[in-house]
Tab-separated table of C-alpha atoms in Angstrom:
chain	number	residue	atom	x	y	z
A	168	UNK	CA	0.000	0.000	0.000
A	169	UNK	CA	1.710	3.133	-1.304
A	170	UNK	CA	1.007	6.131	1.318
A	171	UNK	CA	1.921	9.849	0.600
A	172	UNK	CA	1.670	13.168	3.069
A	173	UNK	CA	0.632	16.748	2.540
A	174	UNK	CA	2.494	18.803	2.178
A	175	UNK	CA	3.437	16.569	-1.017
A	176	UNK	CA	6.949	17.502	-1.739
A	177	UNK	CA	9.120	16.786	-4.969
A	178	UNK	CA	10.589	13.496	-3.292
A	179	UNK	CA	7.243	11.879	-3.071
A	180	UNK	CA	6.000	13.283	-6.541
A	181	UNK	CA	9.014	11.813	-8.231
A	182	UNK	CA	7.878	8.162	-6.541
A	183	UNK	CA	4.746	8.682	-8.150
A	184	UNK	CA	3.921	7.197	-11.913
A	185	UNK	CA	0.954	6.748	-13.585
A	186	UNK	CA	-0.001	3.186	-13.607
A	187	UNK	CA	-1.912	0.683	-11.849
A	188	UNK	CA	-1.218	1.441	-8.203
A	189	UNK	CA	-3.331	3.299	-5.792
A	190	UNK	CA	-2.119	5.584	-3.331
A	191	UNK	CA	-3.545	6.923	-0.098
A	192	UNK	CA	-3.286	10.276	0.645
A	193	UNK	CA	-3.072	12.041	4.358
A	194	UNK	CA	-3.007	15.192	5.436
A	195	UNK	CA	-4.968	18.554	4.676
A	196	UNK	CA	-6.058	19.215	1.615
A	197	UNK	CA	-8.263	22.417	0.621
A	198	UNK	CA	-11.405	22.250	-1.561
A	199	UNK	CA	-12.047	25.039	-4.292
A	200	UNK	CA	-13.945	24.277	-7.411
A	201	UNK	CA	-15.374	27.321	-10.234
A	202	UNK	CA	-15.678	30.332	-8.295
A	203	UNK	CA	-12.944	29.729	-5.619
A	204	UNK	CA	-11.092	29.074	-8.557
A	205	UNK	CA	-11.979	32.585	-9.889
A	206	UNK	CA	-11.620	34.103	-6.618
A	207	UNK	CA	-8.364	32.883	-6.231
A	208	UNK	CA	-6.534	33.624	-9.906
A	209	UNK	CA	-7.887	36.957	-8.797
A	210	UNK	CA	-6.397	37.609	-5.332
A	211	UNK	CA	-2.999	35.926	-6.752
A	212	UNK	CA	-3.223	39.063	-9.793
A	213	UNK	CA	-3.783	41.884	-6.725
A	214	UNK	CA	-0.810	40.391	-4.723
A	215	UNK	CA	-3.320	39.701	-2.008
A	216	UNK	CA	-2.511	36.812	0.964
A	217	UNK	CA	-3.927	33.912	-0.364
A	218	UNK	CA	-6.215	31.840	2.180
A	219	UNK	CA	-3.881	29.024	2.487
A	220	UNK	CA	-0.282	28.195	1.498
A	221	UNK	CA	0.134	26.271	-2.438
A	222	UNK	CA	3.499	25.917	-1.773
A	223	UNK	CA	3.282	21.816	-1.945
A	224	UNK	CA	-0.592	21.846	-1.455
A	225	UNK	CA	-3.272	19.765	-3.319
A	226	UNK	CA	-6.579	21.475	-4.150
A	227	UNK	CA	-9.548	19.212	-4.260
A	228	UNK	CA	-12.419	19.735	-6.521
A	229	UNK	CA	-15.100	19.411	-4.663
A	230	UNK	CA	-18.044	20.596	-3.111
A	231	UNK	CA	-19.718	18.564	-0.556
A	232	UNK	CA	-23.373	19.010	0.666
A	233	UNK	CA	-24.338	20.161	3.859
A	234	UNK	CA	-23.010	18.205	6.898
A	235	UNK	CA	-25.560	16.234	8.261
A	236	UNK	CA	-25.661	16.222	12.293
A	237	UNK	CA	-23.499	13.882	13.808
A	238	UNK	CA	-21.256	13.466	10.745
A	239	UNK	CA	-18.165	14.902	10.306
A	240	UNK	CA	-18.882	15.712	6.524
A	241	UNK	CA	-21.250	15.290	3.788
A	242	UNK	CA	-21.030	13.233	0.629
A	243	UNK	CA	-17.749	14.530	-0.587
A	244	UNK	CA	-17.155	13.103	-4.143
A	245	UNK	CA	-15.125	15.053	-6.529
A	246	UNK	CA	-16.329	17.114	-9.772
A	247	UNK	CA	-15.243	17.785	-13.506
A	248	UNK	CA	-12.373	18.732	-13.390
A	249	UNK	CA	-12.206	20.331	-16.673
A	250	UNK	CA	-13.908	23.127	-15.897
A	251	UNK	CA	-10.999	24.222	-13.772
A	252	UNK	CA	-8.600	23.966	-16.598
A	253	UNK	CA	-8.145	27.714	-17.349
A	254	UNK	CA	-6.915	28.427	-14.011
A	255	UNK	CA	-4.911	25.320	-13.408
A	256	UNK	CA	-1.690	26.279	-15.141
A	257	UNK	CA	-1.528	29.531	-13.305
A	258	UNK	CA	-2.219	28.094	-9.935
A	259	UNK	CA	0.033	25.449	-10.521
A	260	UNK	CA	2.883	28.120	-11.618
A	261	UNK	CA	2.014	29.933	-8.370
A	262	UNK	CA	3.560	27.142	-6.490
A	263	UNK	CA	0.405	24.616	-6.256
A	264	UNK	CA	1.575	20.974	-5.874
A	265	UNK	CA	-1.431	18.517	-6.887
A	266	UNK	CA	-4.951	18.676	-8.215
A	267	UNK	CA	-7.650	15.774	-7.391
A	268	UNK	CA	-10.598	15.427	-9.022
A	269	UNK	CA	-12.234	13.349	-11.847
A	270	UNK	CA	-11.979	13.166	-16.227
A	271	UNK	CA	-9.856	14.753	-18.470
A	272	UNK	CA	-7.281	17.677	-18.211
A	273	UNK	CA	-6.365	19.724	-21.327
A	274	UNK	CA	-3.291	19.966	-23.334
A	275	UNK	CA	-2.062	23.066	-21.378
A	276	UNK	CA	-2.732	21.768	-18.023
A	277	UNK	CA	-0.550	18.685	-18.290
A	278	UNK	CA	2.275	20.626	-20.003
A	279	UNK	CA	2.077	22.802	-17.217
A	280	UNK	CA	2.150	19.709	-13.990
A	281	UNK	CA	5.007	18.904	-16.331
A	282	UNK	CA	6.579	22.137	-16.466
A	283	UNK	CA	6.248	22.545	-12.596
A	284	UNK	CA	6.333	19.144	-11.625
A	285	UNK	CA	2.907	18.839	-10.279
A	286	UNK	CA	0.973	15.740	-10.216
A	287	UNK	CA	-3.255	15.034	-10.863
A	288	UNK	CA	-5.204	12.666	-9.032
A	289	UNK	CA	-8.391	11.358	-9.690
A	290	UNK	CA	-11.067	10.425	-7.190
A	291	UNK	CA	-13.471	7.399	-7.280
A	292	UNK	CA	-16.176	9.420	-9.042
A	293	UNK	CA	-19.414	9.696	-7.873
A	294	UNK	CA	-18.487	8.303	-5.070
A	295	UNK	CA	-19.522	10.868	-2.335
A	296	UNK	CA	-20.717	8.665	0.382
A	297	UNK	CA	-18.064	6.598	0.978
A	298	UNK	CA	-15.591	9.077	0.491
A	299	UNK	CA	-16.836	10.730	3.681
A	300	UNK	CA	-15.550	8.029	5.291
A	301	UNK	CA	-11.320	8.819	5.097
A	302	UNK	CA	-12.260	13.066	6.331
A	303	UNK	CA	-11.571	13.050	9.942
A	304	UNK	CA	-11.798	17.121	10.252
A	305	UNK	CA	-13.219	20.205	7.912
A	306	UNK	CA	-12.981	23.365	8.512
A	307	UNK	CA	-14.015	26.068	6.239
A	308	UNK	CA	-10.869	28.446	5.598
A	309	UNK	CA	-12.277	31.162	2.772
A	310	UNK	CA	-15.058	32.348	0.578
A	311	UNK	CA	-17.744	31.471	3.487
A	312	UNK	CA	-20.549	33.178	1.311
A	313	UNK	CA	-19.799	30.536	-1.464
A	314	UNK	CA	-21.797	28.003	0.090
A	315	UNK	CA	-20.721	24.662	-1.404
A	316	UNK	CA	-18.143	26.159	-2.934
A	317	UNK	CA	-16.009	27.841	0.104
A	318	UNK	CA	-12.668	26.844	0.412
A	319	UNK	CA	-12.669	24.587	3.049
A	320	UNK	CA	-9.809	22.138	4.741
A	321	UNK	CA	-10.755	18.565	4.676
A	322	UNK	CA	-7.827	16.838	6.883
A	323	UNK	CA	-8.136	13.099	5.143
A	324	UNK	CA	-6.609	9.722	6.130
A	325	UNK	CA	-6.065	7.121	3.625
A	326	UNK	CA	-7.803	9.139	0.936
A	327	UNK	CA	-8.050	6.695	-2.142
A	328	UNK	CA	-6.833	7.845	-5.201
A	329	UNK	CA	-5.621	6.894	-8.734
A	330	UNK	CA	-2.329	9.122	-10.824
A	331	UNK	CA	-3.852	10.102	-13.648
A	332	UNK	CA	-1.496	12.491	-14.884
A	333	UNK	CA	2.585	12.611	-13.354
A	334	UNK	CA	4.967	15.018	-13.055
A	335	UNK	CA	6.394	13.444	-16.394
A	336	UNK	CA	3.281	14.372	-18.172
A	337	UNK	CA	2.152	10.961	-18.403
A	338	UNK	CA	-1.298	10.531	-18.480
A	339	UNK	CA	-3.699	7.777	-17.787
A	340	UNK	CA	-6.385	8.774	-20.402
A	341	UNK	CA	-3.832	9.034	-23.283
A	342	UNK	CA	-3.943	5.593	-24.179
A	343	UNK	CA	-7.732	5.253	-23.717
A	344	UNK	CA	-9.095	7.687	-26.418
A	345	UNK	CA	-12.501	6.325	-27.799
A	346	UNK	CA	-12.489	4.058	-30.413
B	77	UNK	CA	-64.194	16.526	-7.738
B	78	UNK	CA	-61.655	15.510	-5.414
B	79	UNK	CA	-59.440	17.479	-3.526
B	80	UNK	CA	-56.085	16.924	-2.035
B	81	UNK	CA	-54.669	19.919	0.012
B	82	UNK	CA	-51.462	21.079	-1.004
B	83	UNK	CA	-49.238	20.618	2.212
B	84	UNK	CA	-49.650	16.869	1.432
B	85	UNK	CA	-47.813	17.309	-1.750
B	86	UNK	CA	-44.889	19.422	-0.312
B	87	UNK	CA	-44.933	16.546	2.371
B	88	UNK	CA	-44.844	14.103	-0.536
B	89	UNK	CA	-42.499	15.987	-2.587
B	90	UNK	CA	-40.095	15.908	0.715
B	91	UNK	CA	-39.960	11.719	0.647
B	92	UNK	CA	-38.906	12.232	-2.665
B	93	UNK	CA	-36.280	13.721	-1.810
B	94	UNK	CA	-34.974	11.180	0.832
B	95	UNK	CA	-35.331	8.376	-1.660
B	96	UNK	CA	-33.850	9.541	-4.657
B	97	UNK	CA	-31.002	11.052	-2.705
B	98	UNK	CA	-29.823	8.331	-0.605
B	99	UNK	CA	-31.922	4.602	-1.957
B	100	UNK	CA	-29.816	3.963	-5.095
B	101	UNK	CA	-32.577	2.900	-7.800
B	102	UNK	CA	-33.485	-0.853	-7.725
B	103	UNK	CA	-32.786	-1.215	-11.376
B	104	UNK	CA	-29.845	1.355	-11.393
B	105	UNK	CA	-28.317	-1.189	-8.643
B	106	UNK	CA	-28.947	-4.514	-10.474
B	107	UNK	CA	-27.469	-3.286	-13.847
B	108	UNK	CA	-24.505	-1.994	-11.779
B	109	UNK	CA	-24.207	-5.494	-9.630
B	110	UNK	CA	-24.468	-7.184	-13.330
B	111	UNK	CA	-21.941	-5.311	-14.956
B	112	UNK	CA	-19.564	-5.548	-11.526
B	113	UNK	CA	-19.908	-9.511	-12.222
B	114	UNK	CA	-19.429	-9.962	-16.221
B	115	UNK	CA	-16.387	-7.159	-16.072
B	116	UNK	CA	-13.102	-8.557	-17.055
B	117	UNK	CA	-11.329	-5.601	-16.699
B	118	UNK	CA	-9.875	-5.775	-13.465
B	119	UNK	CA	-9.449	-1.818	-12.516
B	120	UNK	CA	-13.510	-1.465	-13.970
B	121	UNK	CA	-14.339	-4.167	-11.753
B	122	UNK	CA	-12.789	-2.641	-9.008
B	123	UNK	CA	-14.532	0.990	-9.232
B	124	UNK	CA	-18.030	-0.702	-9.947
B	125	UNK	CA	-17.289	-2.392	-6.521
B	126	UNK	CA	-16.644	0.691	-5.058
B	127	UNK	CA	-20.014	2.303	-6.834
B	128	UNK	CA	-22.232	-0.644	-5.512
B	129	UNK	CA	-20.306	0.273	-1.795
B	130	UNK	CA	-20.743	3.906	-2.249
B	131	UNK	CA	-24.968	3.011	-2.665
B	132	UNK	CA	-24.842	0.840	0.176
B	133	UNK	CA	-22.639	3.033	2.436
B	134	UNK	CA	-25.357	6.104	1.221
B	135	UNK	CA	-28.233	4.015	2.336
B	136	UNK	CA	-26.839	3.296	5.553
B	137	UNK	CA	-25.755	6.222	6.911
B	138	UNK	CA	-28.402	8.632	5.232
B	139	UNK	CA	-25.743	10.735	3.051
B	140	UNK	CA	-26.386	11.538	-0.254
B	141	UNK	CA	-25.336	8.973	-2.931
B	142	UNK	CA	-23.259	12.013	-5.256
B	143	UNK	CA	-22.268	15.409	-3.368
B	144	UNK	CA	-23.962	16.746	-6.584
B	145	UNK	CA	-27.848	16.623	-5.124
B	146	UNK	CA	-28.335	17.877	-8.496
B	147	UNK	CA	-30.697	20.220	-10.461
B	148	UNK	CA	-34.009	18.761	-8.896
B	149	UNK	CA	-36.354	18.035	-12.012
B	150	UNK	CA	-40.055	17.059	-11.053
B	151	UNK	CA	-42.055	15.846	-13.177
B	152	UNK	CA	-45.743	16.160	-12.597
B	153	UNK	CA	-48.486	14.035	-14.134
B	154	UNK	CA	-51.730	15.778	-12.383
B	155	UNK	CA	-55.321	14.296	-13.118
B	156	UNK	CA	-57.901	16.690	-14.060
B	157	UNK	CA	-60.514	15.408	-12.146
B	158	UNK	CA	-57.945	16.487	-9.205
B	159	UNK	CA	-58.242	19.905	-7.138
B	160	UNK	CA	-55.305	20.946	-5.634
B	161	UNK	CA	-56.022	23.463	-2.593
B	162	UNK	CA	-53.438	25.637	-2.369
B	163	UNK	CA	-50.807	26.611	-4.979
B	164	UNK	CA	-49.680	23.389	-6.481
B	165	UNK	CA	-46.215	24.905	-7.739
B	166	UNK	CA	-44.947	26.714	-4.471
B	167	UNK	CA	-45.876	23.207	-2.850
B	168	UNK	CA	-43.752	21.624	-4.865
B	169	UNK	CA	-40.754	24.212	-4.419
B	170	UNK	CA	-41.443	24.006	-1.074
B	171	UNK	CA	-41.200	20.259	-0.277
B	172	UNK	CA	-37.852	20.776	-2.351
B	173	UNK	CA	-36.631	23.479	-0.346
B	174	UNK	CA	-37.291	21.837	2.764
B	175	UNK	CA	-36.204	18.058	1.740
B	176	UNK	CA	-32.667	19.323	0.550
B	177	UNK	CA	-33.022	20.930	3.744
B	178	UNK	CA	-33.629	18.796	6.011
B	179	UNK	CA	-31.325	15.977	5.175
B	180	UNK	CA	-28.605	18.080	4.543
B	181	UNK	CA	-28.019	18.001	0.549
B	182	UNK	CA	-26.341	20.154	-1.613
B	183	UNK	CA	-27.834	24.236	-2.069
B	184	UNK	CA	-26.366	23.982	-5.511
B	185	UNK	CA	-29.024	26.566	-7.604
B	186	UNK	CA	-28.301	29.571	-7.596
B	187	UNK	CA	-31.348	32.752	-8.693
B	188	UNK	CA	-29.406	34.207	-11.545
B	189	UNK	CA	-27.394	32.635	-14.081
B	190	UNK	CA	-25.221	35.352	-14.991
B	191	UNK	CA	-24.117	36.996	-11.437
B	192	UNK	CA	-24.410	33.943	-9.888
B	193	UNK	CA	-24.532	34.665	-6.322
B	194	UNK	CA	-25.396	33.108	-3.099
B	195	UNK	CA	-26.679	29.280	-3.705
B	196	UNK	CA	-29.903	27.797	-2.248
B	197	UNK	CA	-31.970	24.837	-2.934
B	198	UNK	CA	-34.693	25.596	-5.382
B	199	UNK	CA	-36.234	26.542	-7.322
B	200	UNK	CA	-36.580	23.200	-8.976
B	201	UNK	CA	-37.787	22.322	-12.756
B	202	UNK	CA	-41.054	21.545	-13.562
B	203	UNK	CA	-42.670	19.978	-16.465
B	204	UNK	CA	-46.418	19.391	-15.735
B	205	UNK	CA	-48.667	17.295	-17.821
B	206	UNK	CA	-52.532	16.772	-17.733
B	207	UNK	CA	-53.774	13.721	-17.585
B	208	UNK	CA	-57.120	12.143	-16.960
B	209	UNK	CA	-58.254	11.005	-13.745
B	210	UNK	CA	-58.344	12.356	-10.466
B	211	UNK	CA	-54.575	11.650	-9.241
B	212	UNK	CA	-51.342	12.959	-8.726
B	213	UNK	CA	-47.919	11.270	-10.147
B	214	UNK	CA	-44.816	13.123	-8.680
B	215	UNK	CA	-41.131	12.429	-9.931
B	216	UNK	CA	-38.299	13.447	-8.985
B	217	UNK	CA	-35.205	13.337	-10.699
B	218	UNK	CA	-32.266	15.141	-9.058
B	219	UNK	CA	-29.934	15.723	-12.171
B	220	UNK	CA	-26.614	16.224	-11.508
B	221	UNK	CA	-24.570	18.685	-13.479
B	222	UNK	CA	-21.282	17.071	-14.464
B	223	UNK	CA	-23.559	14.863	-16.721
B	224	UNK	CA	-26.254	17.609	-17.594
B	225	UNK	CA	-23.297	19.219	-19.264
B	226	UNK	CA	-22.624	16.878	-21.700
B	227	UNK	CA	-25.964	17.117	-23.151
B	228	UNK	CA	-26.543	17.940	-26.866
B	229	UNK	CA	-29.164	18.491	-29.605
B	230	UNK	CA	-28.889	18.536	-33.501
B	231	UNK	CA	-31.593	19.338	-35.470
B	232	UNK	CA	-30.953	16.842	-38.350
B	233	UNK	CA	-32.583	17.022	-41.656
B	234	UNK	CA	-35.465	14.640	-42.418
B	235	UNK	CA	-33.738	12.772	-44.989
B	236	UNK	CA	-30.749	11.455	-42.583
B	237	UNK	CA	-29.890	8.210	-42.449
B	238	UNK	CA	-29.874	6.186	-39.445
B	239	UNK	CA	-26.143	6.198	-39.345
B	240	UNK	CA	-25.967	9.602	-39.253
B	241	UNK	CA	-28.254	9.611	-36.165
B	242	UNK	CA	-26.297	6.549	-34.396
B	243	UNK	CA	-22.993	8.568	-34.574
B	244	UNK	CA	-24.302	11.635	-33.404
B	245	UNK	CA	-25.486	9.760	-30.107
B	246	UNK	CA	-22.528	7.694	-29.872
B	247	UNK	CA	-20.823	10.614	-29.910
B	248	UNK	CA	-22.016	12.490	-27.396
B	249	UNK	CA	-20.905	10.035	-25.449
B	250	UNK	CA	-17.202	10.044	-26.455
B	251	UNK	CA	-17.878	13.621	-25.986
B	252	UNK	CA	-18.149	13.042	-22.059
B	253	UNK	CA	-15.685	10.393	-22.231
B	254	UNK	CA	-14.370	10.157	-18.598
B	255	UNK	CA	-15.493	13.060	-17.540
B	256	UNK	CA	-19.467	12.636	-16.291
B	257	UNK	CA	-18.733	9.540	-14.295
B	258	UNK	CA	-19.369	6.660	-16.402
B	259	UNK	CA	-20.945	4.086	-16.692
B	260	UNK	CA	-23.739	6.555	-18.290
B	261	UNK	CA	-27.193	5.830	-18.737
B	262	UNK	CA	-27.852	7.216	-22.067
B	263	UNK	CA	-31.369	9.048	-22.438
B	264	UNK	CA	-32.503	9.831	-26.237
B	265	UNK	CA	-35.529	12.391	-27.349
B	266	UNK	CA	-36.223	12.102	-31.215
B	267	UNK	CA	-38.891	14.396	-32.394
B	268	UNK	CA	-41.014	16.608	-31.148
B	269	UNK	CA	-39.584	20.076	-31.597
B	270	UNK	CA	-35.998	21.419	-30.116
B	271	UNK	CA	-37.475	22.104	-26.761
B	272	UNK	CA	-39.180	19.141	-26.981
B	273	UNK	CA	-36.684	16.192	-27.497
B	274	UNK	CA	-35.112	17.916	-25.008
B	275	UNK	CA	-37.639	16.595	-22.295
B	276	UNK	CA	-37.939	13.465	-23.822
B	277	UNK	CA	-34.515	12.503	-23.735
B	278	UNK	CA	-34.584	13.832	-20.135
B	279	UNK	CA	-38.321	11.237	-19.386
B	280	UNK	CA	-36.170	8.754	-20.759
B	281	UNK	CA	-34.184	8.423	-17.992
B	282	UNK	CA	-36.847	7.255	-16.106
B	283	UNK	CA	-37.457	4.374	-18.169
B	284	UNK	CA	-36.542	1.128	-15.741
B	285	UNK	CA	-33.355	-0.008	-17.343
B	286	UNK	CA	-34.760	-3.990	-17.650
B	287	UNK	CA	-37.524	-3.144	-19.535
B	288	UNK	CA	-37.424	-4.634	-23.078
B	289	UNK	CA	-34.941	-3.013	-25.556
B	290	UNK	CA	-35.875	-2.059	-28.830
B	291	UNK	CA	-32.973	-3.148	-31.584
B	292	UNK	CA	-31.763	0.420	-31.887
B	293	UNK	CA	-31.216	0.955	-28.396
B	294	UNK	CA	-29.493	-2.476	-28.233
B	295	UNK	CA	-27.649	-1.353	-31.406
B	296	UNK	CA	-26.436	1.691	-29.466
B	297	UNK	CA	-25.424	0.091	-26.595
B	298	UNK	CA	-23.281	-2.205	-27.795
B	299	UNK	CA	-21.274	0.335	-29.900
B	300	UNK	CA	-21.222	2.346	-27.077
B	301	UNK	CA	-19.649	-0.429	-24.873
B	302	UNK	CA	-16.928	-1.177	-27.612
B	303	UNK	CA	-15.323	2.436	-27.324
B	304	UNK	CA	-13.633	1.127	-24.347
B	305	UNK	CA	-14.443	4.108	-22.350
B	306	UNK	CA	-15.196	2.311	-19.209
B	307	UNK	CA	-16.145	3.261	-15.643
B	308	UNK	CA	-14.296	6.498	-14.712
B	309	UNK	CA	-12.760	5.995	-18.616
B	310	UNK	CA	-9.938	3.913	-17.446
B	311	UNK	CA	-11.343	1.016	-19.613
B	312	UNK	CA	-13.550	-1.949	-19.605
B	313	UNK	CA	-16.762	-3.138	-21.367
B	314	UNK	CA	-19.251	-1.189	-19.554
B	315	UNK	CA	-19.271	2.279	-21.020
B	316	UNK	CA	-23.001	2.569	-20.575
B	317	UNK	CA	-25.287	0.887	-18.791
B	318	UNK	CA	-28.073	1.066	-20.778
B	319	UNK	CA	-29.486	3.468	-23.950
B	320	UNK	CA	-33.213	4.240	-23.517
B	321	UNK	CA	-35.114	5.955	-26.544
B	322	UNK	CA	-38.508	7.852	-26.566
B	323	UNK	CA	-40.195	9.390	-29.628
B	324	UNK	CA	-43.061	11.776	-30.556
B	325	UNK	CA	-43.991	12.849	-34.281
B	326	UNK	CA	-42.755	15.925	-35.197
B	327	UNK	CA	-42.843	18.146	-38.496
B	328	UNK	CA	-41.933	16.947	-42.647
B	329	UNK	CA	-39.177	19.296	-42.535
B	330	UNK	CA	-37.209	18.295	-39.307
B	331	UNK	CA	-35.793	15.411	-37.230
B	332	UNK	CA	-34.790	16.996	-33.761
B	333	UNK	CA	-32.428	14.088	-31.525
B	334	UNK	CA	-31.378	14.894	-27.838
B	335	UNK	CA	-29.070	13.596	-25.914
B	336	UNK	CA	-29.469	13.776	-21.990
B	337	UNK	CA	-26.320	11.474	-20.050
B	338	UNK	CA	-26.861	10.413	-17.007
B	339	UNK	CA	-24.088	9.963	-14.460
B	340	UNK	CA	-24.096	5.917	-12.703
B	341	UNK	CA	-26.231	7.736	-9.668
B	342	UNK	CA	-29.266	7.827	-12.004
B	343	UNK	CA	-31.238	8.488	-9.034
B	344	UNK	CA	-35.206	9.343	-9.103
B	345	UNK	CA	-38.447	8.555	-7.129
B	346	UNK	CA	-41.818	8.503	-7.408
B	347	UNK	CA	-45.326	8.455	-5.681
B	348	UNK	CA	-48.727	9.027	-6.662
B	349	UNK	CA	-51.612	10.416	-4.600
């Protein structure tokens, strides 16, 4: 069972390959999907603080429902991921370590987690449920009035996940294009 | 005439919401539990566990089956022998409001599409029929959006072949590719008018998945399952789960074909009162 840590640093990117494995991921991680994605391009262009470090971070794309009482989360299952692609390479040259989410990245996004030696993950999709089960904390950390789509800190333990694209710029859906 | 007072729809509308949100449906399950077992691909057999987990996990600890609670779509087949007391439409937005509420979904709608701005929980979309009788048929489907936006429409000319009409479909499915968690369930609307097809490929998602297949949409299906797509499009033979197709006449100078994907969570629920 291959284990990695946020904050993911080059050592443990450079262990990572596209391929069969899974890996399990522990640590914080910090959701943001459209409009935190908006948000933070924006606050990056004004030199503002951002709400957490990227240095090494992974962003999630995700936006979980409400937390139901006695849980520590909701269903937390990721989303498209494409839609995020015009901010990606400009996060990721801002220091940003790893992306999870689910489907396809574009050309420029993967020349950029090559360029910056970043990594993507994807998520069991649709999923939500019993992806719940590996958040032990959450705590939202930015855009509060975003509802689902604040940034918020999920710390995770043995989060499953799949390399879909490496820092080489190998990716998993290369070889899979319809026939 | 007979009457049904409207709190006992919002109160209906409110189950709804608890079933299609966290009971996987029956038929959605055994196609899934099928495909799990005739999968030789080891990785797809390994995520369709995980699926049929996810469904059972949902179920037992009331969470939502997809953080993605959707675009709630309720469709309403009223009799018109039946009077509704009350305004039928605000009871209906208001069992939404208070479902999603109550057992803590997603407030993913937000009032205006081009500011955006804060996110609630309805209102929901409605397409309401008249039928006869004196009853009430309520469905919901909660339609999530990674899916919904993979939907297409071409307005072909009458004289296209069926070929012509395959690919398109097939290929707004290799359109989604990996992105709007497959395995999809693949509803088609042919005919009608633009707007039209549009709801019918929609209704056809509500179609139970075992009932009997025409040729077409076995046709479909099977070329769909040989682009090698796969669950989360990391390969396998179970691109789709099934293709469901519902027609209406429609005018000598058109042929109008919609596409509407569904996600695996093709969730919806129904009562009538």
């Amino acid at each position: 069972m291959k284990r990695i840590f946020t904050p993911l640093d080059l050592d443990q990117v450079k262990s990572l390959k596209v391929g069969r494995q899974e890996v399990f991921l522990s640590g914080p991680i910090y959701t943001a999907r459209d409009q935190a994605h908006k948000r933070l391009a924006q606050a990056i262009k004004a030199g503002k603080t951002l709400p957490f470090k990227l240095f090494d971070a992974i962003i999630y794309y995700c936006g979980p429902t409400q937390t139901p009482k006695g849980k520590i989360v909701g269903s937390c299952g990721p989303t498209t991921s494409s839609r995020m692609d015009a901010f990606a390479s400009f996060i990721l040259a801002k220091g940003l370590r790893g992306m999870i989410g689910k489907g396809s990245r574009s050309p420029e996004v993967i020349k950029a987690i090559k360029k910056y030696k970043g990594i993507y993950f994807i998520a069991y999709a649709g999923c939500g449920a019993l992806l719940s089960k590996y958040v032990k904390s959450v705590k939202t950390v930015a855009y509060g009035d975003l509802g689902p789509e604040a940034i918020v800190k999920l710390e995770v333990e043995n989060f499953p996940l799949i390399v879909a694209i490496d820092h080489l710029g190998n990716n998993i859906y290369r070889e899979r294009a319809p026939k | 005439m007979r009457e049904l007072k409207a709190v006992r729809i919002t109160q209906a509308v409110m189950d709804l919401v608890k079933q299609a949100n966290f009971l996987l449906r029956k038929d959605v399950l055994s196609a899934l539990h099928k495909a799990q077992r005739s999968e030789k691909n080891r990785r797809a057999k390994t995520i369709l566990k995980a699926v049929l987990d996810n469904a059972a996990y949902a179920q037992k600890e009331s969470l939502a089956i997809c953080q993605d609670t959707g675009i709630p779509v309720v469709f309403v087949e009223l009799g018109q022998d039946l009077r509704v007391s009350g305004n039928l439409k605000s009871a209906i937005n208001k069992g939404v409001e208070e479902g999603y509420k109550k057992y803590s979904l997603r407030n993913s709608i937000i009032a205006d599409p081009l500011n955006r701005g804060k996110s609630g929980f309805s209102p929901c979309i409605m397409h309401i029929d008249i039928v006869p009788g004196d009853k009430i048929k309520l469905t919901l489907l909660p339609k999530g959006f990674g899916c919904e936006n993979k939907s297409q429409l071409k307005m072909f000319k009458p004289t296209a072949s069926l070929p012509e009409i395959k690919d398109f479909i097939i290929g707004a499915v290799k359109n989604a590719g990996p992105d709007a968690c497959p395995p999809y369930v693949v509803g088609v609307g042919v005919g009608g008018s633009a707007d039209y097809s549009g709801i019918l490929a929609k209704k056809a998602l509500l179609v139970r998945l075992d009932a009997k297949r025409s040729q077409l949409e076995k046709d479909l299906l099977n070329q769909i399952n040989k682009t090698g797509i796969g669950p989360m499009g990391l390969g396998g033979a179970t691109t789709a789960l099934a293709v469901k197709i519902l027609t209406y006449p429609t005018h000598i100078a058109g042929l109008p074909v919609s596409v509407n994907i569904s996600c695996h969570a093709l969730r919806s629920a129904q009562i009538v009162l």
